[in-house]
Short mmCIF file of C-alpha atoms in Angstrom, two decimals:
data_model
loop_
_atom_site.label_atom_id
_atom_site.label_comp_id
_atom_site.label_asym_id
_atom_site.label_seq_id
_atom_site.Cartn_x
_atom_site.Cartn_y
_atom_site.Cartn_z
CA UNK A 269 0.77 11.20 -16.30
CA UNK A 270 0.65 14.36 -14.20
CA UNK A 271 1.66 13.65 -9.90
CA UNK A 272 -0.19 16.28 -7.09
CA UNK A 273 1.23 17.14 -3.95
CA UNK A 274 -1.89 17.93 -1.32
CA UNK A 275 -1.08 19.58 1.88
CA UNK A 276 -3.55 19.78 4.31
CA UNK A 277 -4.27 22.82 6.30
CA UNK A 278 -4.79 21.19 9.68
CA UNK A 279 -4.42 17.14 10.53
CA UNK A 280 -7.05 15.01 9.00
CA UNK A 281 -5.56 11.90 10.11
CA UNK A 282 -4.33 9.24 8.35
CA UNK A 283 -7.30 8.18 6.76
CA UNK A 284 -9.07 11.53 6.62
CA UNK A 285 -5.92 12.05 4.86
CA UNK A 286 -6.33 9.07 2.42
CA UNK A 287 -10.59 10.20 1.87
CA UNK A 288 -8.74 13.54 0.59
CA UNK A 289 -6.54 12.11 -1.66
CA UNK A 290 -8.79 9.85 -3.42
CA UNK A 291 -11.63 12.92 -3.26
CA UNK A 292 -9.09 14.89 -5.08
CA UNK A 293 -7.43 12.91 -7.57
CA UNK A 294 -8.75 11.64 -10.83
CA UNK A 295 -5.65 8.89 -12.02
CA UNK A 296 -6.10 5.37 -11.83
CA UNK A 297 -3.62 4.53 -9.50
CA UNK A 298 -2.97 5.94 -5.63
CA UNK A 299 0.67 5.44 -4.61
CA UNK A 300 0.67 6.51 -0.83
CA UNK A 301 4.34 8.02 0.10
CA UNK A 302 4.14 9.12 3.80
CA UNK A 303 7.03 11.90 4.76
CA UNK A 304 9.50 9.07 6.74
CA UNK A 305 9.65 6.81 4.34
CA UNK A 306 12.66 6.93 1.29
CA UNK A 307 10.96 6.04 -2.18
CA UNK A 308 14.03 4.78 -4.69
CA UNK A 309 14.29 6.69 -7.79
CA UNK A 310 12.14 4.47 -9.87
CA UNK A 311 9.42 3.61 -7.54
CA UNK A 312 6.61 4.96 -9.21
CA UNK A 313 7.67 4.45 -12.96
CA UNK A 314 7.87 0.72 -11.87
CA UNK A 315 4.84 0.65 -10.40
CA UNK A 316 3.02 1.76 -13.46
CA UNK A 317 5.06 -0.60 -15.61
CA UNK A 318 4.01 -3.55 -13.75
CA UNK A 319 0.59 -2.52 -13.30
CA UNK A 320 0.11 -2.03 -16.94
CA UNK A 321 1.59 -4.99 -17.81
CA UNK A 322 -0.36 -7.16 -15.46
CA UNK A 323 -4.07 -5.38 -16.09
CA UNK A 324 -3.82 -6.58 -20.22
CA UNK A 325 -3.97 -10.47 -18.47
CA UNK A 326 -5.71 -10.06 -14.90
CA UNK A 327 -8.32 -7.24 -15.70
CA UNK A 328 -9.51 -7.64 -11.94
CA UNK A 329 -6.22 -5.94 -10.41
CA UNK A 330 -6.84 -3.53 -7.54
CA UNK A 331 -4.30 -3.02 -5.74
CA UNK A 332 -0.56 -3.68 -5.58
CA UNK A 333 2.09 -4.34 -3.07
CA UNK A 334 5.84 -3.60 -3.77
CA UNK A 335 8.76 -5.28 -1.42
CA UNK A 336 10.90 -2.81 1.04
CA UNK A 337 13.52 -2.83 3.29
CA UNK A 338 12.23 -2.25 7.07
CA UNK A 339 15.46 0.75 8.28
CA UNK A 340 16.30 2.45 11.40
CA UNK A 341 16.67 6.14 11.69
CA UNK A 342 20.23 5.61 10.75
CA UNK A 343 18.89 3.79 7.27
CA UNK A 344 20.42 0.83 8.39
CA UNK A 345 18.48 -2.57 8.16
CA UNK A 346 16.74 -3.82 10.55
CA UNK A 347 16.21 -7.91 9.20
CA UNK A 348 19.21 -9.32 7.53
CA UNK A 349 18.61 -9.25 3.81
CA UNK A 350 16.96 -12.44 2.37
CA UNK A 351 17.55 -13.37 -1.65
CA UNK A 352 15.88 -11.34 -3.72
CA UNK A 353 13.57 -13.03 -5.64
CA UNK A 354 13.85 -12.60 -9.30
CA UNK A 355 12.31 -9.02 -11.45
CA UNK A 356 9.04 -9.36 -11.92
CA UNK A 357 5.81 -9.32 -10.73
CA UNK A 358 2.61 -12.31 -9.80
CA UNK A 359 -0.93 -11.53 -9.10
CA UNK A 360 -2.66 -13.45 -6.59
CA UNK A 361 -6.70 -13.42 -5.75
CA UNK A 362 -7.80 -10.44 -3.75
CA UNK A 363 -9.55 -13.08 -1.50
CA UNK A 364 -6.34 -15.22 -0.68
CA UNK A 365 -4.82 -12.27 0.63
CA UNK A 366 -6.69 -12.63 3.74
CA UNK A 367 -6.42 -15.97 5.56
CA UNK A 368 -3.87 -14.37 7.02
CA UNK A 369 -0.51 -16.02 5.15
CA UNK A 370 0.48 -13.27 3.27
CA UNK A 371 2.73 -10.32 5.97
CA UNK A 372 3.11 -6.90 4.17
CA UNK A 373 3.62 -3.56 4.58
CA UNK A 374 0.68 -0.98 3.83
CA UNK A 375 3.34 2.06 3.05
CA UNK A 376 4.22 -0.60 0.39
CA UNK A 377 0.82 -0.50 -1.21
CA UNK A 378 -0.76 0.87 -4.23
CA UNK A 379 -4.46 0.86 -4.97
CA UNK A 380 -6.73 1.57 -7.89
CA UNK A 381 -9.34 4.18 -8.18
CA UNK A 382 -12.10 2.03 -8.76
CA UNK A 383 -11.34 -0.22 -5.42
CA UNK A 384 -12.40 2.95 -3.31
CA UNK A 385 -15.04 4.37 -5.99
CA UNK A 386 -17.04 1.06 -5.20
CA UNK A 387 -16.95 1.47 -1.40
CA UNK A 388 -16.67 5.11 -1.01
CA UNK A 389 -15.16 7.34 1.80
CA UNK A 390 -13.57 5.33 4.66
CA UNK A 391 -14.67 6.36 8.39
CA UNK A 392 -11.85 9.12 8.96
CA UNK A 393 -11.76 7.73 12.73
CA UNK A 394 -10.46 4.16 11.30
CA UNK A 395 -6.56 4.60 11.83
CA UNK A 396 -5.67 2.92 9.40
CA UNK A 397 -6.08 2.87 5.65
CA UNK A 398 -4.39 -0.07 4.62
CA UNK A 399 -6.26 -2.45 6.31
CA UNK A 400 -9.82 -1.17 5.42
CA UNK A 401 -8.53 -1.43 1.28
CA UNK A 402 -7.03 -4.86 1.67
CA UNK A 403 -10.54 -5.87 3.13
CA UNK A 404 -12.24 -4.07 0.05
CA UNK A 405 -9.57 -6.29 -1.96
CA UNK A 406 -10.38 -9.12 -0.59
CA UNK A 407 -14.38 -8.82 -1.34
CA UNK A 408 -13.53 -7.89 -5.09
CA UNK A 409 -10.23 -7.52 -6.67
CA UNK A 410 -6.57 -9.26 -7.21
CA UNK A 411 -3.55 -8.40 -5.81
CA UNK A 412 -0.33 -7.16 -8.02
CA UNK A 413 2.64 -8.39 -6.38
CA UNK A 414 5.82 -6.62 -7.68
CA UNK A 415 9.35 -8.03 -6.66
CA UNK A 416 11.27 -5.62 -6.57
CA UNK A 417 12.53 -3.71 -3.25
CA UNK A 418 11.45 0.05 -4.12
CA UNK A 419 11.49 1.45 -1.25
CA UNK A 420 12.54 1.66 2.42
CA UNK A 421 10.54 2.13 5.90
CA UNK A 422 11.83 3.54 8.80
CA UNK A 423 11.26 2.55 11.88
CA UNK A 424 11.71 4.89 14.34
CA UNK A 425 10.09 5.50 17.79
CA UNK A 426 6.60 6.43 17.75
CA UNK A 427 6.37 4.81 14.28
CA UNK A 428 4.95 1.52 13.14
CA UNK A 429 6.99 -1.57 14.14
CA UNK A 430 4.63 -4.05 12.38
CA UNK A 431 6.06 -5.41 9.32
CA UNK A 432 5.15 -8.84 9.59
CA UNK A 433 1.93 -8.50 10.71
CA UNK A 434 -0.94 -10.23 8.75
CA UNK A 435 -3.82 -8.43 7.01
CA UNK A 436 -5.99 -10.29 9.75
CA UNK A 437 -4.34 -8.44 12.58
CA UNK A 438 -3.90 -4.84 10.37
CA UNK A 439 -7.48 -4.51 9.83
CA UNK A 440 -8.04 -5.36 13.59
CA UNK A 441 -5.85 -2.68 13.86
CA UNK A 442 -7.65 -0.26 11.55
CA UNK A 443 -11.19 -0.61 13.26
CA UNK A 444 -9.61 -0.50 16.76
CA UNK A 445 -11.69 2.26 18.84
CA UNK A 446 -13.90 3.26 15.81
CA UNK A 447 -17.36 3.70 17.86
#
């Protein structure tokens, strides 16, 4: 498994960003790291374990979501820490995912090649990625829900604030002033 680093030469936006990266890459999986956020060691190793694991029984996984700790710019947590729940991962229809039950983070996503080869490009005014995929999911895949923590968002001014908003209100979001 080979991991590219792209660099754009002037500011495509976050999903002009996103179009690039999927334009560019050939791998199966997309595991979106923006610059403020602190990946643990093992994020992407784990990813790929679970996701291989899960795809032998639920063929139909397209995307997957990870847990993470919402920090300040100090690191230090926002929300009191809840139990973890135990290792391990569930996958739940792509479809449940939005009545609007299920809060997440998009920086905690992960989505497979084949969920944006069906749809194609994504309007590079949208301003938001994470939205638009979790409405592709929704039309045609599963989710991958891993349990472990492997990762942690800051939250810092001028950055995004909503980590218990539902995919209802992020894709909302993500459409907001596209003409």
């Amino acid at each position: 498994r080979r991991v590219t680093c792209l660099r754009n030469e002037s500011n495509l936006g976050i999903v002009g960003t996103f179009n690039r990266l999927m334009a560019e890459s050939s791998g199966e999986l997309c595991v979106v790291h923006c610059g403020d956020d602190i990946a643990h060691p093992d994020r992407v190793s784990e990813i790929v374990r679970c996701w291989d694991e899960a795809a032998k029984r639920h063929p139909n996984v397209a995307a997957a979501m990870t847990r993470c700790r919402l920090v300040d710019g100090d690191m230090r947590a926002l929300f009191p820490a809840s139990a973890d729940e135990p290792a391990g991962w569930r996958v739940v229809s792509g479809d449940s995912t939005w009545d609007g039950g299920l809060a997440y983070h998009g920086a905690a996503a992960v989505y497979s090649r084949r969920l944006y080869d069906r749809f194609g490009a994504m309007d590079p005014r949208a301003k938001f990625e994470d939205g638009l995929m979790f409405f592709r999911l929704a039309l045609v895949g599963d989710l991958l829900l891993i349990n472990e923590r492997l990762f942690d968002y800051r939250s810092v001014d001028g950055a995004s604030t909503t980590y218990h908003a539902t995919l209802r209100s992020m894709a909302d979001a993500a459409v907001k002033d596209v003409a």
